[in-house]
XYZ file of C-alpha atoms in Angstrom:
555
model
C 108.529 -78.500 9.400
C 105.343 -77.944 7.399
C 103.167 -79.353 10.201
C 104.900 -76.515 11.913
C 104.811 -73.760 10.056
C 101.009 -74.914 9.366
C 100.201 -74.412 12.840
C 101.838 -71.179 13.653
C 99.666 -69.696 10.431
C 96.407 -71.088 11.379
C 97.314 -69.500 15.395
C 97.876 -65.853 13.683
C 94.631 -66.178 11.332
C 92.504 -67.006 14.639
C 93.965 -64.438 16.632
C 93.520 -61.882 13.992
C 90.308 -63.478 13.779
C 89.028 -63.113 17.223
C 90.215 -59.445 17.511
C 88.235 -58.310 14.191
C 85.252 -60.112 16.185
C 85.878 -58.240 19.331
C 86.112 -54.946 17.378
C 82.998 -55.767 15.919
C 81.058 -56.588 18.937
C 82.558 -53.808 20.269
C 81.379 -50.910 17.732
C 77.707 -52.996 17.881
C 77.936 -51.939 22.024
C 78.909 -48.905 20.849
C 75.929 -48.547 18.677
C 73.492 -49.958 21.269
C 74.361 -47.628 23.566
C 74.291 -44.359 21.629
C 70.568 -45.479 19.271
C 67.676 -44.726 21.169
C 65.346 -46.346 19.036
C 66.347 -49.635 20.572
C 65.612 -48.490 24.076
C 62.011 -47.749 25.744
C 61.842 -44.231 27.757
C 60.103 -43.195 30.438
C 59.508 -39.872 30.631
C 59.050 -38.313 34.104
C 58.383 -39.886 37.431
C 55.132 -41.874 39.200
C 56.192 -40.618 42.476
C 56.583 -36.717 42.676
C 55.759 -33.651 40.243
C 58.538 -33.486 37.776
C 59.357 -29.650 36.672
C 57.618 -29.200 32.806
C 59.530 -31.390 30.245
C 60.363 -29.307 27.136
C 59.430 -30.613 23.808
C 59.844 -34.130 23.232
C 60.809 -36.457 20.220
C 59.954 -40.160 21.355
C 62.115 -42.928 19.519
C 61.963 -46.563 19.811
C 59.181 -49.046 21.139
C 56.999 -48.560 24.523
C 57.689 -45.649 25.883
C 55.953 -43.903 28.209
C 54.904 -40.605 30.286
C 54.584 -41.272 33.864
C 51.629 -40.109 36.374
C 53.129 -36.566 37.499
C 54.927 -35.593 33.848
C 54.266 -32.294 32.739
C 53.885 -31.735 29.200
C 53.333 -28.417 28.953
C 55.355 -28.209 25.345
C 53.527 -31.264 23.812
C 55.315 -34.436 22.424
C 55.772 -36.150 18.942
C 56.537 -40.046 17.632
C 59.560 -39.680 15.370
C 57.820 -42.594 12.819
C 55.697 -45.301 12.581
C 58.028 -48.217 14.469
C 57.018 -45.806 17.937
C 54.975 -46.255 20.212
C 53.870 -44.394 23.849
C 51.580 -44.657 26.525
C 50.276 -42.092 28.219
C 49.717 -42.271 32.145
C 50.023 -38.715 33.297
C 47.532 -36.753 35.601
C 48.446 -33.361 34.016
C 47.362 -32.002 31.094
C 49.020 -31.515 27.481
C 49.606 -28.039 26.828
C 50.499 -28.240 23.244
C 50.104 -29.903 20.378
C 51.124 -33.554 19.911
C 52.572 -35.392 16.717
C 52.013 -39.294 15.985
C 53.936 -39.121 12.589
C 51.342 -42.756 11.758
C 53.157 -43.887 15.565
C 51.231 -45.002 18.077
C 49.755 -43.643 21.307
C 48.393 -46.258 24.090
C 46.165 -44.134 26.700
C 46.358 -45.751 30.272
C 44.235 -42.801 31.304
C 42.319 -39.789 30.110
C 44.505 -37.172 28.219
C 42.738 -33.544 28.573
C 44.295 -31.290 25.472
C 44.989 -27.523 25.243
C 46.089 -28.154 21.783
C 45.873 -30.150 18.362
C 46.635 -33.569 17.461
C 48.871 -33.341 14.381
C 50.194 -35.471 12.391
C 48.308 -38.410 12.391
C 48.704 -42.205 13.507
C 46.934 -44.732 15.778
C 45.054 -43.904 19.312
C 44.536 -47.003 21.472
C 42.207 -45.413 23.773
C 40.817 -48.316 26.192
C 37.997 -46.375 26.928
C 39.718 -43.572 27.998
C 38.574 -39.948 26.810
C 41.131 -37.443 24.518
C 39.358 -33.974 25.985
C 39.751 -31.277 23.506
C 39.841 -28.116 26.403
C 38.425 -24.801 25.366
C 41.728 -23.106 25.216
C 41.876 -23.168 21.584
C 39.239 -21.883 18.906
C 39.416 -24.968 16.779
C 40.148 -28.570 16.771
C 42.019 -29.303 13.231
C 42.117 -33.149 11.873
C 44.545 -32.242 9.093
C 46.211 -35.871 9.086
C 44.838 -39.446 8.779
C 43.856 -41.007 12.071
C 42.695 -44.440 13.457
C 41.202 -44.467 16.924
C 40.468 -47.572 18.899
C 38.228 -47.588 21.406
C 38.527 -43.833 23.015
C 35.859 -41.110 23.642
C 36.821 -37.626 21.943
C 34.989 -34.658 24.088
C 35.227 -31.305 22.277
C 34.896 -27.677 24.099
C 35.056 -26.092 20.984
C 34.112 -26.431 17.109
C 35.647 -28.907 14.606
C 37.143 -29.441 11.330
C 38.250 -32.738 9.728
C 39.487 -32.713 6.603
C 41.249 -36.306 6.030
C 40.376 -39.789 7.084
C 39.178 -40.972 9.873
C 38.792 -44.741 11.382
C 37.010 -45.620 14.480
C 37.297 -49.270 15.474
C 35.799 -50.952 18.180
C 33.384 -48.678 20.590
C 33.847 -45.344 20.156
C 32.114 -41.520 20.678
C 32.720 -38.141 19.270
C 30.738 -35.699 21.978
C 30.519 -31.897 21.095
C 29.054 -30.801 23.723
C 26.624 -28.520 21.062
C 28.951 -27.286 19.059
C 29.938 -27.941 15.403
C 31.874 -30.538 13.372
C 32.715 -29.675 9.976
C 33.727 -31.915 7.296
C 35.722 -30.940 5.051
C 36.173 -31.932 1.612
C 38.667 -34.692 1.760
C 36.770 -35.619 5.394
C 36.251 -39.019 5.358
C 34.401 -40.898 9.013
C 34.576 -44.797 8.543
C 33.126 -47.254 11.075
C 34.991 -50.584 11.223
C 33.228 -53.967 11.346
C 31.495 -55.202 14.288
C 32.290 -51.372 15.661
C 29.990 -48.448 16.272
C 30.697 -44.823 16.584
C 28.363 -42.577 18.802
C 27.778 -38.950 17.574
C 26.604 -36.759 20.539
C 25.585 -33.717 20.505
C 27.072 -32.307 17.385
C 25.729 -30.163 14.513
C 27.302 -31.697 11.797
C 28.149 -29.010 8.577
C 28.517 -30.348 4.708
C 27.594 -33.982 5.353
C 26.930 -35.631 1.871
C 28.456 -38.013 -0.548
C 30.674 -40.639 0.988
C 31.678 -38.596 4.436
C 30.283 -40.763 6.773
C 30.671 -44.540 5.738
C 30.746 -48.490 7.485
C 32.691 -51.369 6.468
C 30.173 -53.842 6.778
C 26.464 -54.230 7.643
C 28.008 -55.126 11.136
C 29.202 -51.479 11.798
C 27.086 -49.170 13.495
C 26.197 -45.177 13.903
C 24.768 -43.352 17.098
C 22.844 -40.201 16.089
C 22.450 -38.669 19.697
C 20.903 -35.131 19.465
C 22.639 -34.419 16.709
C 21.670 -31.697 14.037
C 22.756 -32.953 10.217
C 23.239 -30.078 7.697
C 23.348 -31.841 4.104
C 25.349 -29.442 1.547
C 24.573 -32.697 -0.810
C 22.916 -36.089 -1.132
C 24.242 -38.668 0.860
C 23.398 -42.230 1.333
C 23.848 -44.760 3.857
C 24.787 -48.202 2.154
C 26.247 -50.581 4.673
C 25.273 -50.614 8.539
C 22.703 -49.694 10.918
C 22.010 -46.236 12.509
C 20.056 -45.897 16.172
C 18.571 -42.641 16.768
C 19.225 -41.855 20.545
C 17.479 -38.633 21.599
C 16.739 -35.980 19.066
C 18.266 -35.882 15.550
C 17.042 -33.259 13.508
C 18.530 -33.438 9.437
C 18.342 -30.208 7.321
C 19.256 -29.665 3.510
C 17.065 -27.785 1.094
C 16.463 -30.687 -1.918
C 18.885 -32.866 -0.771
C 18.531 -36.765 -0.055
C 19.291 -38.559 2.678
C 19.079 -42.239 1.475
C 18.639 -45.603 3.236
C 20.107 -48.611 0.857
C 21.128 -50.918 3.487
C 19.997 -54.175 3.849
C 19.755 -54.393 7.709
C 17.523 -52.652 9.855
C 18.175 -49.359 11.771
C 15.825 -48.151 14.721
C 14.625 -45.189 16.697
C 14.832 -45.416 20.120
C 11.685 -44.955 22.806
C 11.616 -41.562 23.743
C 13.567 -40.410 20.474
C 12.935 -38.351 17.598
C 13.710 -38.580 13.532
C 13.193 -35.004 12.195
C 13.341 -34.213 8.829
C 13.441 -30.507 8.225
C 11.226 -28.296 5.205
C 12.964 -29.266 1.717
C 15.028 -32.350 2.767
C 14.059 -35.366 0.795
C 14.415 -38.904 2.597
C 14.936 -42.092 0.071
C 13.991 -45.477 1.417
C 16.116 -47.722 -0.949
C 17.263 -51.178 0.606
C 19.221 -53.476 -1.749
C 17.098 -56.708 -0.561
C 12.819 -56.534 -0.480
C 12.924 -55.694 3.519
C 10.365 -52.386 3.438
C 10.662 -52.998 7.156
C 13.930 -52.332 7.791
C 13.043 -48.760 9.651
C 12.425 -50.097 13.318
C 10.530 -48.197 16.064
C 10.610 -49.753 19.622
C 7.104 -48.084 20.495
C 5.134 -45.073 20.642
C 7.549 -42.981 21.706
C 9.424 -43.534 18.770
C 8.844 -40.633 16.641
C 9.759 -39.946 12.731
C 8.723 -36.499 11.669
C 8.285 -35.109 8.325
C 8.009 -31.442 8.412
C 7.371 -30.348 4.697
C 9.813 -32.652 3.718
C 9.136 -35.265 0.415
C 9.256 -39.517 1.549
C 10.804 -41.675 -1.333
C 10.479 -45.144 -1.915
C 11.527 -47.448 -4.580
C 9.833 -50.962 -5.657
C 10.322 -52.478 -2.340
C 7.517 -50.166 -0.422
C 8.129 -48.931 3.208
C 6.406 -49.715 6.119
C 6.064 -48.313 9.364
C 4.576 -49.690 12.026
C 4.958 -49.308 16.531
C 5.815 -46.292 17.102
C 4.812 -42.392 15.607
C 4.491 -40.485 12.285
C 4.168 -36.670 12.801
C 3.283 -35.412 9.135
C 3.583 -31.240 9.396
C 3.597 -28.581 6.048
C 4.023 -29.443 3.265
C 4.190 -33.041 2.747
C 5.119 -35.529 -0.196
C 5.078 -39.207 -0.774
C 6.474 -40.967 -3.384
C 6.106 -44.595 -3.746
C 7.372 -46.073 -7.009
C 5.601 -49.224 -6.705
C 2.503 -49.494 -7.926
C 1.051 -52.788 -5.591
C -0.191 -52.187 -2.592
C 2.779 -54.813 -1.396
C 5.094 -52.133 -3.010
C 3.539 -48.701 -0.918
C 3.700 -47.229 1.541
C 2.149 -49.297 4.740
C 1.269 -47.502 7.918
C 0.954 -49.599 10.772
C 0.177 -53.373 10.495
C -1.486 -56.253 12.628
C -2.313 -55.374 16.158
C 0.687 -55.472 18.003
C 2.299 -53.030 15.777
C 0.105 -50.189 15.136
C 1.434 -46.852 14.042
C 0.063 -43.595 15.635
C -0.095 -41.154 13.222
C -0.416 -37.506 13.813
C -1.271 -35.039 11.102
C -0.767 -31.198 12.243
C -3.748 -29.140 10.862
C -0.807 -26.546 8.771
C -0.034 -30.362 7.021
C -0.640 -30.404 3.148
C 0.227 -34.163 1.937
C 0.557 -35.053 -1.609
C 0.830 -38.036 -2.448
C 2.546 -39.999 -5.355
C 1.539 -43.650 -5.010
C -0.369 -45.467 -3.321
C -0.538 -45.933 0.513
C -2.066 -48.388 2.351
C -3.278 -47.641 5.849
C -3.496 -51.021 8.239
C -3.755 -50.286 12.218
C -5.434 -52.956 13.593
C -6.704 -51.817 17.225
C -3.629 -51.741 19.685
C -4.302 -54.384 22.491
C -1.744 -56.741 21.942
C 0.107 -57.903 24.835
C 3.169 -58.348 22.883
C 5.791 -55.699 24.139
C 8.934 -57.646 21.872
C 9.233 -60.576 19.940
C 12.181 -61.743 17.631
C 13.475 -64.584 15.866
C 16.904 -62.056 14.788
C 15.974 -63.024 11.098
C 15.461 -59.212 10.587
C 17.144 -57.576 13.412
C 20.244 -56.067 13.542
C 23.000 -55.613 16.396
C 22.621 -52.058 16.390
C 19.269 -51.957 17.759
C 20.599 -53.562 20.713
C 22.539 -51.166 23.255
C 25.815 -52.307 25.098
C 25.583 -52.282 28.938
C 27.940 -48.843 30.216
C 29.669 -51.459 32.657
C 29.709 -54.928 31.423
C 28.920 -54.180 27.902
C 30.654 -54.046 24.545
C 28.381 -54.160 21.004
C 31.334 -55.819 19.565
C 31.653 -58.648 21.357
C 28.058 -59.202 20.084
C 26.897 -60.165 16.236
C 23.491 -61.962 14.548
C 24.422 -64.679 12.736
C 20.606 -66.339 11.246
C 18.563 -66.790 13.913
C 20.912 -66.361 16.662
C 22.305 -63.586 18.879
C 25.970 -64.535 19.593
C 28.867 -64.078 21.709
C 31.809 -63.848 19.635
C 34.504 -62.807 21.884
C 35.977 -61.880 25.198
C 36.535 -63.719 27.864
C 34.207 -61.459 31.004
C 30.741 -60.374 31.460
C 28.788 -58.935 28.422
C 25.064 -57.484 28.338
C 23.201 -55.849 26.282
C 19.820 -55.015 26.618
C 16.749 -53.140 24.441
C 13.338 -52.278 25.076
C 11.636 -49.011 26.800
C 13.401 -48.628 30.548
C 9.367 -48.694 31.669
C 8.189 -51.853 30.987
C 6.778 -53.211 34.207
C 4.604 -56.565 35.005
C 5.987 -58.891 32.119
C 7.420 -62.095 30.960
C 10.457 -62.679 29.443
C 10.986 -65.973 27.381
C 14.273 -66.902 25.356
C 16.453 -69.504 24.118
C 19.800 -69.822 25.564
C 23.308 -72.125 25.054
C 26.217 -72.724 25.597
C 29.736 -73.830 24.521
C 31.845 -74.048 27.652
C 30.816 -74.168 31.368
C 30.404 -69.919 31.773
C 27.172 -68.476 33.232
C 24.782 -67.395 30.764
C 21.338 -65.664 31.235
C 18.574 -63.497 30.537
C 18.135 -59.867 31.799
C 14.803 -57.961 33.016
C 13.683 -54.560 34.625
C 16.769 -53.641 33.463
C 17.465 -49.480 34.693
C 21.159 -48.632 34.169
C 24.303 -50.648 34.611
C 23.852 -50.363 38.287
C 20.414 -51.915 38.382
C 18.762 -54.720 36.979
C 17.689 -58.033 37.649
C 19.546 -61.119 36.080
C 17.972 -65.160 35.657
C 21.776 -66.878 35.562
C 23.344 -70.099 35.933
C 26.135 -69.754 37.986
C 28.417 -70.873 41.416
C 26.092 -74.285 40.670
C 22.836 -72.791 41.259
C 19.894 -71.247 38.771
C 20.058 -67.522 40.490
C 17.961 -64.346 40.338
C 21.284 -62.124 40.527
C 21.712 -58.427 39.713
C 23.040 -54.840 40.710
C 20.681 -52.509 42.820
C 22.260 -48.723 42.939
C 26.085 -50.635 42.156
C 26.017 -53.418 44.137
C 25.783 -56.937 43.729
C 22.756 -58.452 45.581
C 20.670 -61.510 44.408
C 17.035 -61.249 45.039
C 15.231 -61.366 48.809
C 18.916 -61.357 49.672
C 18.707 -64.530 49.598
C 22.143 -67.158 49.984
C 22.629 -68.989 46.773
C 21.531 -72.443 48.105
C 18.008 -70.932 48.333
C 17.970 -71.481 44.464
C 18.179 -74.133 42.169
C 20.407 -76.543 41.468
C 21.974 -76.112 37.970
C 21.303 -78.842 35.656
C 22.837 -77.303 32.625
C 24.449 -79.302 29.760
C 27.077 -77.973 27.720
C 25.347 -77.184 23.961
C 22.029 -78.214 24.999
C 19.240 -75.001 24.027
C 17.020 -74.505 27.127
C 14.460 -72.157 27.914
C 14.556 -69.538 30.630
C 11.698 -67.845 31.568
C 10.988 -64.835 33.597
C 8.001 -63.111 35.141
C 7.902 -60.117 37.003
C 4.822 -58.957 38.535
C 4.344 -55.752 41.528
C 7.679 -57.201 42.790
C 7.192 -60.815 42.399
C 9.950 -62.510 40.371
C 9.301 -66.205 39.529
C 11.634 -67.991 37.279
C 11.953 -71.458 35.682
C 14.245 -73.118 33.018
C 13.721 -76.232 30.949
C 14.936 -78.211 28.122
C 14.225 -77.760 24.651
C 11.555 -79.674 23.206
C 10.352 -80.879 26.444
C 7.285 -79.704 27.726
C 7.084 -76.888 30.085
C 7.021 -77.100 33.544
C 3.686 -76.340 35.462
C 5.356 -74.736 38.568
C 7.942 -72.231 38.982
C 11.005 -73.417 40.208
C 11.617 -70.255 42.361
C 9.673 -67.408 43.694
C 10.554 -64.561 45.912
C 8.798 -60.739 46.601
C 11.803 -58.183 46.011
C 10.288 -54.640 45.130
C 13.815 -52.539 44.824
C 13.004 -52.709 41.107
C 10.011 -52.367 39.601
C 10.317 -51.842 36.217
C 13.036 -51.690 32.875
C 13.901 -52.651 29.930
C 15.665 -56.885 28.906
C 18.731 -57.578 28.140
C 21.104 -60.603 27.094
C 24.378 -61.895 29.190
C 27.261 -64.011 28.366
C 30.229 -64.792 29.692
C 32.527 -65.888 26.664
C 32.433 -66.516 23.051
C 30.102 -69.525 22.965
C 26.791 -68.025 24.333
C 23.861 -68.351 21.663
C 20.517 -66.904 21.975
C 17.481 -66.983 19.759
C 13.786 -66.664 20.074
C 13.407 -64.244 22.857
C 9.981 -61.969 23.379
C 8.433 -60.231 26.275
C 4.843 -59.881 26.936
C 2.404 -57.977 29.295
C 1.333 -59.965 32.320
């Protein structure tokens, strides 16, 4: 009887029990169901024009506005756990809210109003176009953007933070950027930021700023207006074009340790009043590169500091105008100022008859006669990345670093090149260094135009090949079929040399093991004139390509 009435007790206590777990599951269906921040939404449709969606609050993970959705009322992220891609043809009418969400562009997003609250772009290269339908762009919130282009059609104000990560450009199309006073511009690590034509308003203190000595800064005729003194600590700068800085007695100043450069064909200009300080934390005084002649740094009655280390200039052009100061607080020649150098890297200096120069120091004056046949030689000791430039279509500076004495791959698994130099080189030879990890191609780069021509020395497909792009397409040179070449012989971590010359449309090439002696003969040579002159360049393939010791001289 107790066995019994034991049994029937337990039976009641698991049916009771197995209805309170049905309710449950029940309610939790319930609850599924009803809470959209567990489901992902597409908005609109990838087939026809949907009619214009009315405002919309996105909940949840990965949602996502189709190819023909309308957003004529704009969009917001309801918090930080949401995320959205946008895929839509159309433009945004209105003004869109992240609310520190995330946005995921899968194609360019043209904007007739403001981005608000801020959060996280993942751009993918796309471009956020600001359109000319409204009288300001306003950065009132915190934002991090990843990899996206921001085009502006009409002036701009930022007045919080913002991070750029990974490749990145702010184009104004000649209009102004203001920063406000809580405006802070970082540049991540191993990231770089392109400025294009902007006038920039109040840039001083710590506005503009880099992570590391990895990040980088575009200047791209750009016009600087300094409302205080500002100074550049971490990072390298490349001066694209013309950049022209203003600022009655204020300072720009240089205290990194690596080395920034101005481009061939570019222009430093440093306005009547403006004061720039050459201040490196290390010894370097030659950590202003020029890549030649056409490399100009102007002082227009302006004052030129230095501290104990000295500066020197040397390659390219010093344009001295008005009223003219130089300060050097060293008092060693070692510790001055030092115009040019050794022959292959003579400065041309220009001094305008209005010029008045005072000097405060002492300056030593060293250009050697000019007829080196040295166009570019490094050992990456004292380069930096940002004096490289990333290939448009099968670049990417962050995929590159300098680590010693080596130029290195450090991620991705595709095509990378970069390439420096003035784009009209002609009748030269290219030597380098290159290794490898894994079995990837890996190669040197000459008469390099655009990424839709250039010449490439590669191993790859088994063979040592003269490959490149002429106007897009692939084509290796003579049109030749790959079996024409050599046979790749290429060990895995083994250094080799690969040499290059181009000469009226010759192109010889040869390759050979480090610390063995070079061959006499070239072990391939063709006539191909569809390019006849251009800069060099690096390519990997991976993370495990390695480069060191590369220069280029005159035939």
């Amino acid at each position: 009887m107790f066995m019994v009435g034991s049994i029937m007790q337990m039976q009641v206590r698991l049916k009771n029990k197995n209805k309170n777990s049905l309710v449950f599951v029940f309610i939790l269906l319930l609850q599924l169901f009803f809470n959209n921040n567990l489901f992902s939404i597409t908005l609109g449709s990838d087939t026809t024009v949907a009619t214009p969606q009315a405002y919309y609050n996105f909940t949840g993970p990965d949602n996502r506005i189709a190819n023909y959705t309308m957003m004529d009322n704009g969009f917001s992220l309801s918090d930080s756990t949401v995320s959205c891609s946008w895929d839509s043809i159309f433009d945004c009418s209105k003004n869109i809210h992240l609310y520190r969400g995330q946005l995921f562009l899968q194609r360019d997003l043209c904007l007739s109003g403001n981005l608000g609250i801020g959060g996280k772009i993942w751009g993918s290269s796309y471009t956020i176009e600001f359109l000319d339908k409204i009288s300001t762009v306003d950065f009132t919130q915190d934002f991090t953007i990843n990899r996206a282009n921001l085009f502006f059609n009409s002036n701009v104000n930022i007045t919080k933070f913002m991070r750029f990560v990974d490749n990145c450009k702010i184009d104004g199309a000649g209009r102004y950027l203001n920063l406000g006073a809580g405006a802070r511009i970082n540049v991540a690590s191993n990231s770089r930021l392109i400025l294009e034509n902007l006038k920039i308003l109040n840039f001083s203190g710590n506005k503009f700023f880099c992570d590391s000595n990895s990040s980088n800064i575009v200047f791209r005729n750009c016009k600087i207006f300094l409302d205080g003194n500002f100074d550049f600590s971490k990072g390298s700068i490349l001066i694209s074009g013309n950049t022209e800085i203003y600022g009655n007695n204020k300072t720009f100043a240089y205290s990194s340790s690596v080395g920034s450069t101005i481009d061939s064909y570019s222009c430093l200009y440093f306005a009547p009043g403006t004061i720039f300080s050459y201040s490196p934390t290390n010894n370097n005084r030659s950590l202003i590169y020029m890549n030649d002649i056409s490399s100009i740094l102007y002082i227009d009655g302006a004052s030129l500091i230095s501290t104990k280390t000295g500066l020197q200039l040397t390659r390219g052009s010093l344009i001295l105008d008005n009223g003219v100061t130089f300060s050097a607080y060293g008092t060693a020649f070692s510790e001055s100022f030092s115009l040019g150098g050794s022959a292959d890297s003579s400065l041309n200096v220009n001094v305008f008859a209005s010029a008045n120069i005072n000097s405060y120091g002492a300056i030593s004056i060293d250009n050697s006669e000019n007829n080196s046949d040295i166009l570019y030689q490094s050992d990456f000791t004292t380069e930096t990345i940002g004096q490289w430039t990333a290939d448009a279509l099968y670049g990417d500076i962050s995929r590159w670093q300098i680590v010693g004495d080596e130029m290195r791959t450090i991620s991705g698994t595709f095509l990378t090149i970069i390439y420096r130099g003035n784009l009209d080189w002609s009748n030269y030879t290219m030597v380098s260094l290159v290794s490898r990890g894994i079995s990837n191609p890996m190669g040197i780069v000459f008469y390099y135009k655009d990424e839709n021509n250039y010449w490439r020395y590669l191993n790859e497909s088994g063979y040592m090949l003269v490959r490149g792009r002429f106007l897009g397409n692939w084509v290796n040179a003579a049109d030749l079929a790959d079996s024409a070449f050599a046979v790749d012989d290429t060990v895995n971590s083994q250094w080799y040399w690969y040499k290059a010359q181009v000469d009226n449309g010759l192109i010889s090439v040869k390759h050979w093991l480090y610390g063995t002696t070079e061959p006499v003969d070239w072990e391939f040579s063709t006539y191909d004139n569809r390019l006849l002159g251009g800069a060099i360049g690096l390519m990997g393939w991976d993370n495990s390509t390695n480069f060191k010791d590369v220069s280029v001289t005159r035939n």
